[in-house]
């Protein structure tokens, strides 16, 4: 059963805490992406990775960190420096980067709430 | 920055009618893609159109691309209540960037 899995589905964070969102794919995709979705603002790119051990900042990387130690995994850490972390977070993967004209496959998302 | 901008922001139609959504973008692109999102869920890929293509079809979906106007349209024919969702366009810019940048989406409601 191939696909991209995000966990947990719901996550609650206290002020000042770091939290890590998991994203795993078994599609053998090289590229992976993290997006943040707020109501009325569509999807904004946080980080993306084209290959293992390499990643680039997207448009709103401040307060977030990622790692890409394995091809299958691209975890996102929301740090205490992110002042407004409450949002819906989406992970995606694709066979290659967009110069290869490839579609992205999305996970079901993690809804993070600061309490 | 958001490359694509969908229009309208919201669209409400009756079952059986056609729904048309538009997307405008700013820079030269490798491809433009349309995605669908049911409320609170992940996005599902619908169709990809390359910069050298003008029109593509997939079932009840028809996508056009006009690179001279930097715009695309998604037409859903004979809509069904199950088509109710948000629809997003996403662009991959020409020039080596591997990013896929999304617009804000069109919220489509199909009334039975």
PDB file of C-alpha atoms in Angstrom:
ATOM      1  CA  UNK A   1       0.000   0.000   0.000  1.00  0.00           C
ATOM      2  CA  UNK A   2       2.137   2.850  -1.279  1.00  0.00           C
ATOM      3  CA  UNK A   3       1.710   6.402  -0.217  1.00  0.00           C
ATOM      4  CA  UNK A   4       2.738   9.263   1.975  1.00  0.00           C
ATOM      5  CA  UNK A   5       1.910   9.228   5.659  1.00  0.00           C
ATOM      6  CA  UNK A   6       1.823  12.114   8.076  1.00  0.00           C
ATOM      7  CA  UNK A   7       1.555  11.742  11.816  1.00  0.00           C
ATOM      8  CA  UNK A   8       0.033  12.661  14.077  1.00  0.00           C
ATOM      9  CA  UNK A   9      -3.222  13.881  12.569  1.00  0.00           C
ATOM     10  CA  UNK A  10      -3.780  16.335  15.434  1.00  0.00           C
ATOM     11  CA  UNK A  11      -1.070  17.868  17.606  1.00  0.00           C
ATOM     12  CA  UNK A  12      -1.263  20.271  20.492  1.00  0.00           C
ATOM     13  CA  UNK A  13       1.727  22.332  21.538  1.00  0.00           C
ATOM     14  CA  UNK A  14       2.277  24.476  24.555  1.00  0.00           C
ATOM     15  CA  UNK A  15       3.847  27.881  24.216  1.00  0.00           C
ATOM     16  CA  UNK A  16       7.645  27.632  24.037  1.00  0.00           C
ATOM     17  CA  UNK A  17       7.767  23.984  23.038  1.00  0.00           C
ATOM     18  CA  UNK A  18       9.336  22.466  19.957  1.00  0.00           C
ATOM     19  CA  UNK A  19       7.305  19.814  18.170  1.00  0.00           C
ATOM     20  CA  UNK A  20       8.177  17.495  15.316  1.00  0.00           C
ATOM     21  CA  UNK A  21       5.773  16.464  12.579  1.00  0.00           C
ATOM     22  CA  UNK A  22       6.464  13.188  10.848  1.00  0.00           C
ATOM     23  CA  UNK A  23       6.296  12.571   7.099  1.00  0.00           C
ATOM     24  CA  UNK A  24       7.138   9.193   5.589  1.00  0.00           C
ATOM     25  CA  UNK A  25       6.778   7.999   1.994  1.00  0.00           C
ATOM     26  CA  UNK A  26       7.274   4.587   0.416  1.00  0.00           C
ATOM     27  CA  UNK A  27       6.928   5.814  -3.158  1.00  0.00           C
ATOM     28  CA  UNK A  28      10.696   5.953  -3.723  1.00  0.00           C
ATOM     29  CA  UNK A  29      10.385   9.664  -4.479  1.00  0.00           C
ATOM     30  CA  UNK A  30      13.437  11.900  -4.456  1.00  0.00           C
ATOM     31  CA  UNK A  31      11.672  15.213  -3.792  1.00  0.00           C
ATOM     32  CA  UNK A  32       9.728  16.088  -0.659  1.00  0.00           C
ATOM     33  CA  UNK A  33       7.973  19.270   0.430  1.00  0.00           C
ATOM     34  CA  UNK A  34       6.401  20.857   3.503  1.00  0.00           C
ATOM     35  CA  UNK A  35       3.561  23.334   3.182  1.00  0.00           C
ATOM     36  CA  UNK A  36       1.590  25.337   5.680  1.00  0.00           C
ATOM     37  CA  UNK A  37      -2.079  26.095   5.063  1.00  0.00           C
ATOM     38  CA  UNK A  38      -3.975  28.863   6.820  1.00  0.00           C
ATOM     39  CA  UNK A  39      -7.613  29.735   6.101  1.00  0.00           C
ATOM     40  CA  UNK A  40      -7.922  31.913   3.033  1.00  0.00           C
ATOM     41  CA  UNK A  41      -4.197  31.864   2.265  1.00  0.00           C
ATOM     42  CA  UNK A  42      -3.780  28.670   0.318  1.00  0.00           C
ATOM     43  CA  UNK A  43      -0.551  26.695   0.668  1.00  0.00           C
ATOM     44  CA  UNK A  44       2.762  28.296   1.477  1.00  0.00           C
ATOM     45  CA  UNK A  45       6.052  26.461   1.039  1.00  0.00           C
ATOM     46  CA  UNK A  46       8.160  26.012   4.180  1.00  0.00           C
ATOM     47  CA  UNK A  47      11.011  23.741   3.046  1.00  0.00           C
ATOM     48  CA  UNK A  48      11.708  21.353   0.218  1.00  0.00           C
ATOM     49  CA  UNK A  49      14.262  18.672  -0.470  1.00  0.00           C
ATOM     50  CA  UNK A  50      15.303  17.374  -3.863  1.00  0.00           C
ATOM     51  CA  UNK A  51      17.560  14.616  -2.602  1.00  0.00           C
ATOM     52  CA  UNK A  52      18.783  12.962   0.587  1.00  0.00           C
ATOM     53  CA  UNK A  53      20.960  15.156   2.817  1.00  0.00           C
ATOM     54  CA  UNK A  54      19.951  18.309   0.963  1.00  0.00           C
ATOM     55  CA  UNK A  55      17.112  20.781   1.495  1.00  0.00           C
ATOM     56  CA  UNK A  56      16.239  24.382   0.684  1.00  0.00           C
ATOM     57  CA  UNK A  57      14.200  27.053   2.388  1.00  0.00           C
ATOM     58  CA  UNK A  58      10.836  27.916   0.961  1.00  0.00           C
ATOM     59  CA  UNK A  59       8.962  31.169   1.388  1.00  0.00           C
ATOM     60  CA  UNK A  60       8.237  30.932   5.130  1.00  0.00           C
ATOM     61  CA  UNK A  61      11.116  28.920   6.658  1.00  0.00           C
ATOM     62  CA  UNK A  62      11.653  31.106   9.727  1.00  0.00           C
ATOM     63  CA  UNK A  63      10.873  29.221  12.933  1.00  0.00           C
ATOM     64  CA  UNK A  64      10.998  25.813  11.238  1.00  0.00           C
ATOM     65  CA  UNK A  65      13.712  23.217  10.690  1.00  0.00           C
ATOM     66  CA  UNK A  66      13.908  19.982   8.690  1.00  0.00           C
ATOM     67  CA  UNK A  67      16.230  17.068   8.067  1.00  0.00           C
ATOM     68  CA  UNK A  68      16.514  14.595   5.201  1.00  0.00           C
ATOM     69  CA  UNK A  69      18.709  11.786   6.466  1.00  0.00           C
ATOM     70  CA  UNK A  70      16.711   9.101   4.694  1.00  0.00           C
ATOM     71  CA  UNK A  71      14.974   9.131   1.339  1.00  0.00           C
ATOM     72  CA  UNK A  72      11.709   8.007   2.924  1.00  0.00           C
ATOM     73  CA  UNK A  73      11.549  10.565   5.705  1.00  0.00           C
ATOM     74  CA  UNK A  74      11.331  14.372   5.895  1.00  0.00           C
ATOM     75  CA  UNK A  75      10.402  15.452   9.437  1.00  0.00           C
ATOM     76  CA  UNK A  76       9.487  19.063  10.188  1.00  0.00           C
ATOM     77  CA  UNK A  77      10.259  20.657  13.545  1.00  0.00           C
ATOM     78  CA  UNK A  78       8.213  23.656  14.564  1.00  0.00           C
ATOM     79  CA  UNK A  79      10.397  25.553  16.989  1.00  0.00           C
ATOM     80  CA  UNK A  80       9.490  28.004  19.712  1.00  0.00           C
ATOM     81  CA  UNK A  81      10.754  30.755  17.385  1.00  0.00           C
ATOM     82  CA  UNK A  82       7.673  30.271  15.192  1.00  0.00           C
ATOM     83  CA  UNK A  83       5.323  32.835  16.706  1.00  0.00           C
ATOM     84  CA  UNK A  84       2.095  31.716  15.082  1.00  0.00           C
ATOM     85  CA  UNK A  85       2.363  27.969  14.524  1.00  0.00           C
ATOM     86  CA  UNK A  86      -1.329  27.090  14.638  1.00  0.00           C
ATOM     87  CA  UNK A  87      -2.078  25.828  11.130  1.00  0.00           C
ATOM     88  CA  UNK A  88      -2.647  22.793   8.942  1.00  0.00           C
ATOM     89  CA  UNK A  89       0.653  21.277   7.760  1.00  0.00           C
ATOM     90  CA  UNK A  90       0.897  19.280   4.560  1.00  0.00           C
ATOM     91  CA  UNK A  91       3.752  17.102   3.385  1.00  0.00           C
ATOM     92  CA  UNK A  92       4.147  16.104  -0.254  1.00  0.00           C
ATOM     93  CA  UNK A  93       6.528  14.124  -2.423  1.00  0.00           C
ATOM     94  CA  UNK A  94       7.249  13.772  -6.113  1.00  0.00           C
ATOM     95  CA  UNK A  95       9.439  11.541  -8.275  1.00  0.00           C
ATOM     96  CA  UNK A  96      11.727  14.441  -9.024  1.00  0.00           C
ATOM     97  CA  UNK A  97      11.821  18.167  -8.905  1.00  0.00           C
ATOM     98  CA  UNK A  98       9.545  20.312 -11.013  1.00  0.00           C
ATOM     99  CA  UNK A  99      11.944  20.569 -13.934  1.00  0.00           C
ATOM    100  CA  UNK A 100      10.925  16.959 -14.499  1.00  0.00           C
ATOM    101  CA  UNK A 101       7.226  17.898 -14.755  1.00  0.00           C
ATOM    102  CA  UNK A 102       6.087  15.546 -12.034  1.00  0.00           C
ATOM    103  CA  UNK A 103       2.949  15.609  -9.930  1.00  0.00           C
ATOM    104  CA  UNK A 104       3.045  15.849  -6.153  1.00  0.00           C
ATOM    105  CA  UNK A 105       1.455  13.325  -3.827  1.00  0.00           C
ATOM    106  CA  UNK A 106       0.165  14.673  -0.529  1.00  0.00           C
ATOM    107  CA  UNK A 107      -0.276  13.253   2.933  1.00  0.00           C
ATOM    108  CA  UNK A 108      -3.480  13.801   4.883  1.00  0.00           C
ATOM    109  CA  UNK A 109      -2.031  16.622   6.935  1.00  0.00           C
ATOM    110  CA  UNK A 110      -1.313  17.428  10.563  1.00  0.00           C
ATOM    111  CA  UNK A 111      -3.378  20.047  12.340  1.00  0.00           C
ATOM    112  CA  UNK A 112      -1.202  21.803  14.902  1.00  0.00           C
ATOM    113  CA  UNK A 113      -2.773  23.890  17.629  1.00  0.00           C
ATOM    114  CA  UNK A 114      -0.978  25.962  20.238  1.00  0.00           C
ATOM    115  CA  UNK A 115      -2.657  25.791  23.630  1.00  0.00           C
TER     116      UNK A 115
ATOM    117  CA  UNK B   1       5.175  34.538  -2.453  1.00  0.00           C
ATOM    118  CA  UNK B   2       2.240  32.913  -4.239  1.00  0.00           C
ATOM    119  CA  UNK B   3       2.608  32.526  -7.961  1.00  0.00           C
ATOM    120  CA  UNK B   4      -0.874  31.472  -8.946  1.00  0.00           C
ATOM    121  CA  UNK B   5      -4.054  33.356  -8.160  1.00  0.00           C
ATOM    122  CA  UNK B   6      -7.363  31.585  -8.657  1.00  0.00           C
ATOM    123  CA  UNK B   7     -10.557  33.288  -9.633  1.00  0.00           C
ATOM    124  CA  UNK B   8     -13.246  33.270  -8.355  1.00  0.00           C
ATOM    125  CA  UNK B   9     -12.469  32.696  -4.677  1.00  0.00           C
ATOM    126  CA  UNK B  10     -15.801  30.908  -4.279  1.00  0.00           C
ATOM    127  CA  UNK B  11     -18.263  29.415  -6.739  1.00  0.00           C
ATOM    128  CA  UNK B  12     -21.683  27.918  -6.076  1.00  0.00           C
ATOM    129  CA  UNK B  13     -23.563  26.040  -8.801  1.00  0.00           C
ATOM    130  CA  UNK B  14     -26.317  23.449  -9.235  1.00  0.00           C
ATOM    131  CA  UNK B  15     -25.658  19.829  -9.989  1.00  0.00           C
ATOM    132  CA  UNK B  16     -25.369  19.242 -13.722  1.00  0.00           C
ATOM    133  CA  UNK B  17     -23.981  22.703 -14.469  1.00  0.00           C
ATOM    134  CA  UNK B  18     -20.431  23.351 -15.610  1.00  0.00           C
ATOM    135  CA  UNK B  19     -17.905  24.991 -13.307  1.00  0.00           C
ATOM    136  CA  UNK B  20     -15.045  27.134 -14.586  1.00  0.00           C
ATOM    137  CA  UNK B  21     -12.134  28.268 -12.459  1.00  0.00           C
ATOM    138  CA  UNK B  22      -9.290  30.473 -13.597  1.00  0.00           C
ATOM    139  CA  UNK B  23      -5.688  30.790 -12.533  1.00  0.00           C
ATOM    140  CA  UNK B  24      -3.261  33.601 -13.336  1.00  0.00           C
ATOM    141  CA  UNK B  25       0.462  33.510 -12.685  1.00  0.00           C
ATOM    142  CA  UNK B  26       3.393  35.858 -12.990  1.00  0.00           C
ATOM    143  CA  UNK B  27       6.557  34.150 -14.236  1.00  0.00           C
ATOM    144  CA  UNK B  28       7.470  31.729 -17.006  1.00  0.00           C
ATOM    145  CA  UNK B  29       6.611  28.167 -16.094  1.00  0.00           C
ATOM    146  CA  UNK B  30       7.644  24.592 -16.813  1.00  0.00           C
ATOM    147  CA  UNK B  31       4.179  23.318 -16.009  1.00  0.00           C
ATOM    148  CA  UNK B  32       0.919  24.180 -14.319  1.00  0.00           C
ATOM    149  CA  UNK B  33      -0.996  21.701 -12.212  1.00  0.00           C
ATOM    150  CA  UNK B  34      -4.475  21.565 -10.726  1.00  0.00           C
ATOM    151  CA  UNK B  35      -5.250  19.938  -7.400  1.00  0.00           C
ATOM    152  CA  UNK B  36      -8.391  19.262  -5.425  1.00  0.00           C
ATOM    153  CA  UNK B  37      -8.771  19.362  -1.646  1.00  0.00           C
ATOM    154  CA  UNK B  38     -11.714  18.092   0.339  1.00  0.00           C
ATOM    155  CA  UNK B  39     -12.207  19.922   3.620  1.00  0.00           C
ATOM    156  CA  UNK B  40      -9.521  19.079   6.158  1.00  0.00           C
ATOM    157  CA  UNK B  41      -7.767  16.599   3.898  1.00  0.00           C
ATOM    158  CA  UNK B  42      -4.655  16.440   1.755  1.00  0.00           C
ATOM    159  CA  UNK B  43      -4.543  17.547  -1.850  1.00  0.00           C
ATOM    160  CA  UNK B  44      -5.157  15.229  -4.763  1.00  0.00           C
ATOM    161  CA  UNK B  45      -3.540  15.803  -8.136  1.00  0.00           C
ATOM    162  CA  UNK B  46      -5.998  16.282 -11.006  1.00  0.00           C
ATOM    163  CA  UNK B  47      -4.033  17.227 -14.094  1.00  0.00           C
ATOM    164  CA  UNK B  48      -0.662  18.593 -15.230  1.00  0.00           C
ATOM    165  CA  UNK B  49      -0.258  20.707 -18.342  1.00  0.00           C
ATOM    166  CA  UNK B  50       3.181  21.498 -19.696  1.00  0.00           C
ATOM    167  CA  UNK B  51       4.184  24.914 -20.934  1.00  0.00           C
ATOM    168  CA  UNK B  52       4.151  23.740 -24.574  1.00  0.00           C
ATOM    169  CA  UNK B  53       0.617  22.347 -24.314  1.00  0.00           C
ATOM    170  CA  UNK B  54      -2.567  24.345 -24.798  1.00  0.00           C
ATOM    171  CA  UNK B  55      -5.306  21.992 -23.679  1.00  0.00           C
ATOM    172  CA  UNK B  56      -5.689  18.710 -21.813  1.00  0.00           C
ATOM    173  CA  UNK B  57      -8.649  16.550 -20.937  1.00  0.00           C
ATOM    174  CA  UNK B  58      -9.202  14.005 -18.202  1.00  0.00           C
ATOM    175  CA  UNK B  59     -12.699  12.614 -17.848  1.00  0.00           C
ATOM    176  CA  UNK B  60     -14.989  15.538 -17.033  1.00  0.00           C
ATOM    177  CA  UNK B  61     -12.036  17.896 -16.604  1.00  0.00           C
ATOM    178  CA  UNK B  62     -10.711  20.214 -19.265  1.00  0.00           C
ATOM    179  CA  UNK B  63      -7.682  22.404 -18.652  1.00  0.00           C
ATOM    180  CA  UNK B  64      -6.431  25.144 -20.932  1.00  0.00           C
ATOM    181  CA  UNK B  65      -3.196  27.071 -20.761  1.00  0.00           C
ATOM    182  CA  UNK B  66      -2.435  30.406 -22.381  1.00  0.00           C
ATOM    183  CA  UNK B  67       1.217  31.234 -21.752  1.00  0.00           C
ATOM    184  CA  UNK B  68       0.947  34.585 -23.545  1.00  0.00           C
ATOM    185  CA  UNK B  69      -1.639  35.691 -20.981  1.00  0.00           C
ATOM    186  CA  UNK B  70      -0.068  33.691 -18.167  1.00  0.00           C
ATOM    187  CA  UNK B  71      -3.385  32.098 -17.355  1.00  0.00           C
ATOM    188  CA  UNK B  72      -5.083  28.722 -17.134  1.00  0.00           C
ATOM    189  CA  UNK B  73      -8.633  27.546 -16.697  1.00  0.00           C
ATOM    190  CA  UNK B  74     -10.141  24.395 -15.243  1.00  0.00           C
ATOM    191  CA  UNK B  75     -13.554  23.360 -16.520  1.00  0.00           C
ATOM    192  CA  UNK B  76     -15.566  20.676 -14.738  1.00  0.00           C
ATOM    193  CA  UNK B  77     -18.477  19.549 -16.878  1.00  0.00           C
ATOM    194  CA  UNK B  78     -21.765  18.090 -15.633  1.00  0.00           C
ATOM    195  CA  UNK B  79     -20.842  18.775 -12.022  1.00  0.00           C
ATOM    196  CA  UNK B  80     -21.891  16.509  -9.173  1.00  0.00           C
ATOM    197  CA  UNK B  81     -22.359  17.160  -5.462  1.00  0.00           C
ATOM    198  CA  UNK B  82     -19.221  15.061  -4.904  1.00  0.00           C
ATOM    199  CA  UNK B  83     -17.201  17.691  -6.814  1.00  0.00           C
ATOM    200  CA  UNK B  84     -17.665  20.048  -3.869  1.00  0.00           C
ATOM    201  CA  UNK B  85     -14.119  20.894  -2.761  1.00  0.00           C
ATOM    202  CA  UNK B  86     -11.419  23.533  -3.020  1.00  0.00           C
ATOM    203  CA  UNK B  87      -9.412  23.611  -6.229  1.00  0.00           C
ATOM    204  CA  UNK B  88      -5.854  24.910  -6.427  1.00  0.00           C
ATOM    205  CA  UNK B  89      -3.536  25.682  -9.267  1.00  0.00           C
ATOM    206  CA  UNK B  90       0.185  25.211  -8.763  1.00  0.00           C
ATOM    207  CA  UNK B  91       3.062  26.332 -10.931  1.00  0.00           C
ATOM    208  CA  UNK B  92       6.591  25.142 -11.428  1.00  0.00           C
ATOM    209  CA  UNK B  93       8.681  28.063 -12.603  1.00  0.00           C
ATOM    210  CA  UNK B  94      11.123  27.849 -15.452  1.00  0.00           C
ATOM    211  CA  UNK B  95      14.743  28.506 -14.572  1.00  0.00           C
ATOM    212  CA  UNK B  96      15.832  25.572 -12.468  1.00  0.00           C
ATOM    213  CA  UNK B  97      13.705  26.072  -9.378  1.00  0.00           C
ATOM    214  CA  UNK B  98      12.321  22.815  -8.073  1.00  0.00           C
ATOM    215  CA  UNK B  99       9.566  24.516  -6.124  1.00  0.00           C
ATOM    216  CA  UNK B 100       5.869  23.936  -6.694  1.00  0.00           C
ATOM    217  CA  UNK B 101       3.997  27.100  -5.722  1.00  0.00           C
ATOM    218  CA  UNK B 102       0.275  27.122  -5.007  1.00  0.00           C
ATOM    219  CA  UNK B 103      -2.431  29.744  -5.289  1.00  0.00           C
ATOM    220  CA  UNK B 104      -5.118  30.445  -2.704  1.00  0.00           C
ATOM    221  CA  UNK B 105      -7.727  28.240  -4.300  1.00  0.00           C
ATOM    222  CA  UNK B 106     -11.334  28.351  -5.462  1.00  0.00           C
ATOM    223  CA  UNK B 107     -13.950  26.896  -3.139  1.00  0.00           C
ATOM    224  CA  UNK B 108     -16.538  25.117  -5.264  1.00  0.00           C
ATOM    225  CA  UNK B 109     -19.945  24.160  -3.890  1.00  0.00           C
ATOM    226  CA  UNK B 110     -22.203  21.985  -6.024  1.00  0.00           C
ATOM    227  CA  UNK B 111     -25.756  21.980  -4.747  1.00  0.00           C
ATOM    228  CA  UNK B 112     -27.856  18.840  -5.287  1.00  0.00           C
TER     229      UNK B 112
END
